[in-house]
């Protein structure tokens, strides 16, 4: 039996229908069964049942009252972050700058060699994957639209996700 490191996800969405309650579902990407939570806020921390560095699919449905519910949102993809000291250390050793940027960002990790860098849009869609074998990489976001992106860095020690704003 291999013990999995505990993980968490912070999920936030915008209510467009005036709902006060939602169904939030999540599952490990590629699996069949959803875990459902009924929540009363548009900001939720999911902890306890998740595995660090595992990729999850999430979706939200508004509970409109009188037994009515909205359609499910599009499926979003996110990577559960770890809660242990190793993840805290890794998160603090990987730097992305300048941030915000209008073009090229430099990703550095002085402690551990990076193996890959993935770029996701704000909806969790994978936009680019780079195989890396170094402590420093330049990532050109010049061709991307203005907005928020997530850079998932896989190192020989683990995975960390950083938010980057493109001006």
JSON list of C-alpha atoms in Angstrom, two decimals, residues 3-143:
[
{"chain": "A", "resi": 3, "resn": "UNK", "atom": "CA", "xyz": [0.28, 6.31, 1.19]},
{"chain": "A", "resi": 4, "resn": "UNK", "atom": "CA", "xyz": [-0.81, 9.32, -0.84]},
{"chain": "A", "resi": 5, "resn": "UNK", "atom": "CA", "xyz": [0.06, 12.83, 0.32]},
{"chain": "A", "resi": 6, "resn": "UNK", "atom": "CA", "xyz": [-3.01, 14.86, 1.31]},
{"chain": "A", "resi": 7, "resn": "UNK", "atom": "CA", "xyz": [-4.05, 17.59, -1.08]},
{"chain": "A", "resi": 8, "resn": "UNK", "atom": "CA", "xyz": [-6.44, 20.51, -1.36]},
{"chain": "A", "resi": 9, "resn": "UNK", "atom": "CA", "xyz": [-8.18, 22.61, -3.98]},
{"chain": "A", "resi": 10, "resn": "UNK", "atom": "CA", "xyz": [-9.56, 26.11, -3.63]},
{"chain": "A", "resi": 11, "resn": "UNK", "atom": "CA", "xyz": [-12.51, 26.57, -5.99]},
{"chain": "A", "resi": 12, "resn": "UNK", "atom": "CA", "xyz": [-14.22, 29.87, -6.82]},
{"chain": "A", "resi": 13, "resn": "UNK", "atom": "CA", "xyz": [-16.94, 30.65, -9.36]},
{"chain": "A", "resi": 14, "resn": "UNK", "atom": "CA", "xyz": [-19.29, 33.48, -10.26]},
{"chain": "A", "resi": 15, "resn": "UNK", "atom": "CA", "xyz": [-23.01, 33.15, -9.61]},
{"chain": "A", "resi": 16, "resn": "UNK", "atom": "CA", "xyz": [-24.96, 34.39, -12.63]},
{"chain": "A", "resi": 17, "resn": "UNK", "atom": "CA", "xyz": [-28.44, 33.32, -11.51]},
{"chain": "A", "resi": 18, "resn": "UNK", "atom": "CA", "xyz": [-28.86, 34.67, -7.97]},
{"chain": "A", "resi": 19, "resn": "UNK", "atom": "CA", "xyz": [-28.58, 31.18, -6.44]},
{"chain": "A", "resi": 20, "resn": "UNK", "atom": "CA", "xyz": [-27.68, 30.70, -2.79]},
{"chain": "A", "resi": 21, "resn": "UNK", "atom": "CA", "xyz": [-26.81, 27.00, -2.96]},
{"chain": "A", "resi": 22, "resn": "UNK", "atom": "CA", "xyz": [-24.82, 24.86, -5.43]},
{"chain": "A", "resi": 23, "resn": "UNK", "atom": "CA", "xyz": [-23.88, 21.27, -6.15]},
{"chain": "A", "resi": 24, "resn": "UNK", "atom": "CA", "xyz": [-20.10, 21.01, -6.56]},
{"chain": "A", "resi": 25, "resn": "UNK", "atom": "CA", "xyz": [-18.73, 17.79, -8.01]},
{"chain": "A", "resi": 26, "resn": "UNK", "atom": "CA", "xyz": [-15.16, 16.60, -8.40]},
{"chain": "A", "resi": 27, "resn": "UNK", "atom": "CA", "xyz": [-13.32, 13.46, -9.46]},
{"chain": "A", "resi": 28, "resn": "UNK", "atom": "CA", "xyz": [-9.84, 12.36, -10.42]},
{"chain": "A", "resi": 29, "resn": "UNK", "atom": "CA", "xyz": [-9.44, 13.09, -14.12]},
{"chain": "A", "resi": 30, "resn": "UNK", "atom": "CA", "xyz": [-10.31, 10.07, -16.23]},
{"chain": "A", "resi": 31, "resn": "UNK", "atom": "CA", "xyz": [-12.33, 8.28, -13.53]},
{"chain": "A", "resi": 32, "resn": "UNK", "atom": "CA", "xyz": [-16.08, 7.73, -13.62]},
{"chain": "A", "resi": 33, "resn": "UNK", "atom": "CA", "xyz": [-17.51, 8.48, -10.16]},
{"chain": "A", "resi": 34, "resn": "UNK", "atom": "CA", "xyz": [-18.14, 12.05, -8.97]},
{"chain": "A", "resi": 35, "resn": "UNK", "atom": "CA", "xyz": [-18.01, 13.18, -5.35]},
{"chain": "A", "resi": 36, "resn": "UNK", "atom": "CA", "xyz": [-20.79, 15.71, -4.67]},
{"chain": "A", "resi": 37, "resn": "UNK", "atom": "CA", "xyz": [-20.83, 18.53, -2.12]},
{"chain": "A", "resi": 38, "resn": "UNK", "atom": "CA", "xyz": [-23.77, 20.86, -1.50]},
{"chain": "A", "resi": 39, "resn": "UNK", "atom": "CA", "xyz": [-22.36, 24.30, -0.66]},
{"chain": "A", "resi": 40, "resn": "UNK", "atom": "CA", "xyz": [-23.77, 27.71, 0.30]},
{"chain": "A", "resi": 41, "resn": "UNK", "atom": "CA", "xyz": [-20.92, 29.87, -1.02]},
{"chain": "A", "resi": 42, "resn": "UNK", "atom": "CA", "xyz": [-19.07, 30.44, -4.30]},
{"chain": "A", "resi": 43, "resn": "UNK", "atom": "CA", "xyz": [-15.68, 29.89, -2.65]},
{"chain": "A", "resi": 44, "resn": "UNK", "atom": "CA", "xyz": [-14.88, 26.40, -1.39]},
{"chain": "A", "resi": 45, "resn": "UNK", "atom": "CA", "xyz": [-11.78, 24.68, 0.02]},
{"chain": "A", "resi": 46, "resn": "UNK", "atom": "CA", "xyz": [-11.84, 20.95, -0.71]},
{"chain": "A", "resi": 47, "resn": "UNK", "atom": "CA", "xyz": [-9.56, 19.12, 1.72]},
{"chain": "A", "resi": 48, "resn": "UNK", "atom": "CA", "xyz": [-9.17, 15.73, 3.28]},
{"chain": "A", "resi": 49, "resn": "UNK", "atom": "CA", "xyz": [-10.12, 13.38, 0.44]},
{"chain": "A", "resi": 50, "resn": "UNK", "atom": "CA", "xyz": [-7.84, 14.73, -2.28]},
{"chain": "A", "resi": 51, "resn": "UNK", "atom": "CA", "xyz": [-4.39, 13.53, -3.31]},
{"chain": "A", "resi": 52, "resn": "UNK", "atom": "CA", "xyz": [-1.61, 16.09, -3.75]},
{"chain": "A", "resi": 53, "resn": "UNK", "atom": "CA", "xyz": [-0.39, 16.60, -7.34]},
{"chain": "A", "resi": 54, "resn": "UNK", "atom": "CA", "xyz": [-3.36, 14.64, -8.73]},
{"chain": "A", "resi": 55, "resn": "UNK", "atom": "CA", "xyz": [-5.39, 16.21, -11.55]},
{"chain": "A", "resi": 56, "resn": "UNK", "atom": "CA", "xyz": [-9.09, 16.67, -10.80]},
{"chain": "A", "resi": 57, "resn": "UNK", "atom": "CA", "xyz": [-12.15, 17.56, -12.87]},
{"chain": "A", "resi": 58, "resn": "UNK", "atom": "CA", "xyz": [-14.73, 19.86, -11.28]},
{"chain": "A", "resi": 59, "resn": "UNK", "atom": "CA", "xyz": [-18.17, 21.14, -12.20]},
{"chain": "A", "resi": 60, "resn": "UNK", "atom": "CA", "xyz": [-20.85, 23.28, -10.55]},
{"chain": "A", "resi": 61, "resn": "UNK", "atom": "CA", "xyz": [-24.63, 23.34, -10.73]},
{"chain": "A", "resi": 62, "resn": "UNK", "atom": "CA", "xyz": [-26.88, 26.03, -9.22]},
{"chain": "A", "resi": 63, "resn": "UNK", "atom": "CA", "xyz": [-29.76, 24.89, -7.02]},
{"chain": "A", "resi": 64, "resn": "UNK", "atom": "CA", "xyz": [-32.54, 27.25, -8.06]},
{"chain": "A", "resi": 65, "resn": "UNK", "atom": "CA", "xyz": [-35.27, 26.26, -5.60]},
{"chain": "A", "resi": 66, "resn": "UNK", "atom": "CA", "xyz": [-38.53, 24.32, -5.93]},
{"chain": "A", "resi": 67, "resn": "UNK", "atom": "CA", "xyz": [-36.45, 21.26, -6.88]},
{"chain": "A", "resi": 68, "resn": "UNK", "atom": "CA", "xyz": [-35.03, 22.98, -9.98]},
{"chain": "A", "resi": 69, "resn": "UNK", "atom": "CA", "xyz": [-31.33, 22.98, -10.82]},
{"chain": "A", "resi": 70, "resn": "UNK", "atom": "CA", "xyz": [-29.27, 24.56, -13.59]},
{"chain": "A", "resi": 71, "resn": "UNK", "atom": "CA", "xyz": [-27.29, 22.66, -16.15]},
{"chain": "A", "resi": 72, "resn": "UNK", "atom": "CA", "xyz": [-23.81, 21.63, -15.04]},
{"chain": "A", "resi": 73, "resn": "UNK", "atom": "CA", "xyz": [-21.02, 24.09, -15.79]},
{"chain": "A", "resi": 74, "resn": "UNK", "atom": "CA", "xyz": [-18.26, 23.15, -18.20]},
{"chain": "A", "resi": 75, "resn": "UNK", "atom": "CA", "xyz": [-15.79, 20.75, -16.62]},
{"chain": "A", "resi": 76, "resn": "UNK", "atom": "CA", "xyz": [-12.76, 22.55, -15.21]},
{"chain": "A", "resi": 77, "resn": "UNK", "atom": "CA", "xyz": [-9.42, 20.89, -14.58]},
{"chain": "A", "resi": 78, "resn": "UNK", "atom": "CA", "xyz": [-7.18, 21.63, -11.58]},
{"chain": "A", "resi": 79, "resn": "UNK", "atom": "CA", "xyz": [-4.24, 20.03, -9.82]},
{"chain": "A", "resi": 80, "resn": "UNK", "atom": "CA", "xyz": [-4.59, 19.43, -6.07]},
{"chain": "A", "resi": 81, "resn": "UNK", "atom": "CA", "xyz": [-1.86, 21.15, -4.11]},
{"chain": "A", "resi": 82, "resn": "UNK", "atom": "CA", "xyz": [-0.11, 19.46, -1.21]},
{"chain": "A", "resi": 83, "resn": "UNK", "atom": "CA", "xyz": [-0.48, 20.51, 2.39]},
{"chain": "A", "resi": 84, "resn": "UNK", "atom": "CA", "xyz": [2.82, 19.18, 3.70]},
{"chain": "A", "resi": 85, "resn": "UNK", "atom": "CA", "xyz": [6.20, 20.82, 4.27]},
{"chain": "A", "resi": 86, "resn": "UNK", "atom": "CA", "xyz": [7.67, 19.39, 1.04]},
{"chain": "A", "resi": 87, "resn": "UNK", "atom": "CA", "xyz": [5.00, 21.16, -1.02]},
{"chain": "A", "resi": 88, "resn": "UNK", "atom": "CA", "xyz": [5.48, 24.39, 0.93]},
{"chain": "A", "resi": 89, "resn": "UNK", "atom": "CA", "xyz": [9.22, 24.23, 0.26]},
{"chain": "A", "resi": 90, "resn": "UNK", "atom": "CA", "xyz": [8.72, 23.43, -3.43]},
{"chain": "A", "resi": 91, "resn": "UNK", "atom": "CA", "xyz": [6.17, 26.23, -3.81]},
{"chain": "A", "resi": 92, "resn": "UNK", "atom": "CA", "xyz": [8.67, 28.69, -2.37]},
{"chain": "A", "resi": 93, "resn": "UNK", "atom": "CA", "xyz": [11.63, 27.53, -4.50]},
{"chain": "A", "resi": 94, "resn": "UNK", "atom": "CA", "xyz": [9.88, 27.89, -7.86]},
{"chain": "A", "resi": 95, "resn": "UNK", "atom": "CA", "xyz": [9.71, 31.53, -8.98]},
{"chain": "A", "resi": 96, "resn": "UNK", "atom": "CA", "xyz": [8.01, 33.05, -12.02]},
{"chain": "A", "resi": 97, "resn": "UNK", "atom": "CA", "xyz": [8.89, 36.62, -13.02]},
{"chain": "A", "resi": 98, "resn": "UNK", "atom": "CA", "xyz": [8.10, 39.22, -14.10]},
{"chain": "A", "resi": 99, "resn": "UNK", "atom": "CA", "xyz": [4.51, 38.73, -13.00]},
{"chain": "A", "resi": 100, "resn": "UNK", "atom": "CA", "xyz": [2.42, 40.33, -14.38]},
{"chain": "A", "resi": 101, "resn": "UNK", "atom": "CA", "xyz": [4.05, 40.12, -17.78]},
{"chain": "A", "resi": 102, "resn": "UNK", "atom": "CA", "xyz": [3.51, 41.33, -21.32]},
{"chain": "A", "resi": 103, "resn": "UNK", "atom": "CA", "xyz": [5.63, 38.61, -22.91]},
{"chain": "A", "resi": 104, "resn": "UNK", "atom": "CA", "xyz": [8.38, 36.34, -21.64]},
{"chain": "A", "resi": 105, "resn": "UNK", "atom": "CA", "xyz": [8.46, 35.05, -18.06]},
{"chain": "A", "resi": 106, "resn": "UNK", "atom": "CA", "xyz": [11.40, 33.26, -16.53]},
{"chain": "A", "resi": 107, "resn": "UNK", "atom": "CA", "xyz": [10.73, 30.23, -14.36]},
{"chain": "A", "resi": 108, "resn": "UNK", "atom": "CA", "xyz": [13.50, 29.36, -11.93]},
{"chain": "A", "resi": 109, "resn": "UNK", "atom": "CA", "xyz": [14.01, 26.57, -9.46]},
{"chain": "A", "resi": 110, "resn": "UNK", "atom": "CA", "xyz": [17.41, 26.62, -7.81]},
{"chain": "A", "resi": 111, "resn": "UNK", "atom": "CA", "xyz": [16.76, 23.55, -5.67]},
{"chain": "A", "resi": 112, "resn": "UNK", "atom": "CA", "xyz": [15.52, 20.87, -8.09]},
{"chain": "A", "resi": 113, "resn": "UNK", "atom": "CA", "xyz": [15.73, 20.32, -11.81]},
{"chain": "A", "resi": 114, "resn": "UNK", "atom": "CA", "xyz": [12.50, 21.01, -13.72]},
{"chain": "A", "resi": 115, "resn": "UNK", "atom": "CA", "xyz": [11.19, 18.23, -15.96]},
{"chain": "A", "resi": 116, "resn": "UNK", "atom": "CA", "xyz": [8.18, 19.86, -17.64]},
{"chain": "A", "resi": 117, "resn": "UNK", "atom": "CA", "xyz": [6.19, 23.10, -17.76]},
{"chain": "A", "resi": 118, "resn": "UNK", "atom": "CA", "xyz": [2.51, 23.17, -18.73]},
{"chain": "A", "resi": 119, "resn": "UNK", "atom": "CA", "xyz": [0.43, 26.28, -19.40]},
{"chain": "A", "resi": 120, "resn": "UNK", "atom": "CA", "xyz": [-3.32, 26.25, -18.63]},
{"chain": "A", "resi": 121, "resn": "UNK", "atom": "CA", "xyz": [-5.90, 28.95, -19.24]},
{"chain": "A", "resi": 122, "resn": "UNK", "atom": "CA", "xyz": [-8.26, 30.14, -16.50]},
{"chain": "A", "resi": 123, "resn": "UNK", "atom": "CA", "xyz": [-10.75, 27.41, -17.47]},
{"chain": "A", "resi": 124, "resn": "UNK", "atom": "CA", "xyz": [-8.23, 24.62, -16.98]},
{"chain": "A", "resi": 125, "resn": "UNK", "atom": "CA", "xyz": [-7.59, 23.98, -20.69]},
{"chain": "A", "resi": 126, "resn": "UNK", "atom": "CA", "xyz": [-4.05, 22.81, -21.42]},
{"chain": "A", "resi": 127, "resn": "UNK", "atom": "CA", "xyz": [-2.50, 25.26, -23.90]},
{"chain": "A", "resi": 128, "resn": "UNK", "atom": "CA", "xyz": [1.15, 24.23, -24.07]},
{"chain": "A", "resi": 129, "resn": "UNK", "atom": "CA", "xyz": [3.58, 21.62, -22.73]},
{"chain": "A", "resi": 130, "resn": "UNK", "atom": "CA", "xyz": [7.35, 22.03, -22.65]},
{"chain": "A", "resi": 131, "resn": "UNK", "atom": "CA", "xyz": [9.77, 19.26, -21.74]},
{"chain": "A", "resi": 132, "resn": "UNK", "atom": "CA", "xyz": [12.56, 20.76, -19.66]},
{"chain": "A", "resi": 133, "resn": "UNK", "atom": "CA", "xyz": [15.78, 19.46, -18.14]},
{"chain": "A", "resi": 134, "resn": "UNK", "atom": "CA", "xyz": [17.10, 22.53, -16.34]},
{"chain": "A", "resi": 135, "resn": "UNK", "atom": "CA", "xyz": [16.75, 24.84, -13.35]},
{"chain": "A", "resi": 136, "resn": "UNK", "atom": "CA", "xyz": [15.69, 27.82, -15.53]},
{"chain": "A", "resi": 137, "resn": "UNK", "atom": "CA", "xyz": [13.30, 28.14, -18.48]},
{"chain": "A", "resi": 138, "resn": "UNK", "atom": "CA", "xyz": [11.97, 31.11, -20.45]},
{"chain": "A", "resi": 139, "resn": "UNK", "atom": "CA", "xyz": [8.28, 30.89, -21.31]},
{"chain": "A", "resi": 140, "resn": "UNK", "atom": "CA", "xyz": [6.96, 33.21, -24.03]},
{"chain": "A", "resi": 141, "resn": "UNK", "atom": "CA", "xyz": [3.37, 34.30, -23.35]},
{"chain": "A", "resi": 142, "resn": "UNK", "atom": "CA", "xyz": [3.53, 37.05, -25.98]},
{"chain": "A", "resi": 143, "resn": "UNK", "atom": "CA", "xyz": [1.06, 35.30, -28.29]}
]
